[in-house]
């Protein structure tokens, strides 16, 4: 499937965030928490008002109701209740996921959207990480080397926790490389799997199957029919090439003046958007942003990465016009510290202004919608 051209010459009108030239620097907490507490910690560091806001309280009530199951009596587990809701009201579930679930429901919501239960095979994971299987792992040395390079700053004061995380991370990566030799292992997967371990409260078997689901065709709701992420990581990275072509096409169409300028100064995609796509924003943005970006990606589909990327570019383009190579590179790398960024919600809102979700022509594709649309006045 090719990327095609967009259907309209209309220029998008992204909502400009009301912000000062220099935004806050994100607060940090050196101690790493896990599970729902991890999400709460990152959201609090980003904006202390979020967790106790009326909007969050409303979301908690909504998700509590969703998790009660079909009979509404709460006679099933939270995960089973969410699966039942997903099966009966899929579009509504995915819309609520894109809006962001409360921290206590995030991991279960991600697994539900990825339909992890469909790929689960009992006892297989334990077999894959056995000593006998581990001896056959082609990528074991590379995995061992990379696990200790994974978010080292997060464990500065927690050496015991680092040992535990690294052990589980290595187990999951070894299991993936054996389970799917076409993917094997490549650098970048370690950051994605580690992030899942943080969110899941170190449930390594669940993380393994969730990553496997992510690489398979479980995201059938993606408008571009980019069903799984397998092609991001296997030989020659075919899906990565496809996504980059789609992004370049949409970038030229929607923010053409900036793309032209970046091309003129030879500022390569490898320095920014390639990293955003390949590692799902993890090394370029604060974790609080990544939490919300992943909600959106799993709720929308893999092409949601492209929509988010375009939204970021559109909201920051005025900071980049006519600047030199060094300035732009520094500006892009400052995102990780929470500087020069609109909020995650502003980015998600902005990316929604660029395309229509009404699918009408696969030969005429933009960023997961089919037409460029203008913001309604």
Coordinates of C-alpha atoms in Angstrom, one line a residue, residues 121-129 179 205 208-209:
X121 CA -0.6 -18.9 25.3
X122 CA -0.5 -20.5 28.7
X123 CA 3.0 -21.5 30.0
X124 CA 4.8 -20.5 26.8
X125 CA 6.5 -17.5 28.3
X126 CA 8.1 -19.6 31.1
X127 CA 9.3 -22.0 28.5
X128 CA 10.9 -19.2 26.4
X129 CA 12.9 -17.9 29.3
X179 CA 9.3 -16.3 20.0
X205 CA 4.7 -12.1 31.3
X208 CA 5.7 -10.0 26.9
X209 CA 2.3 -10.8 25.5

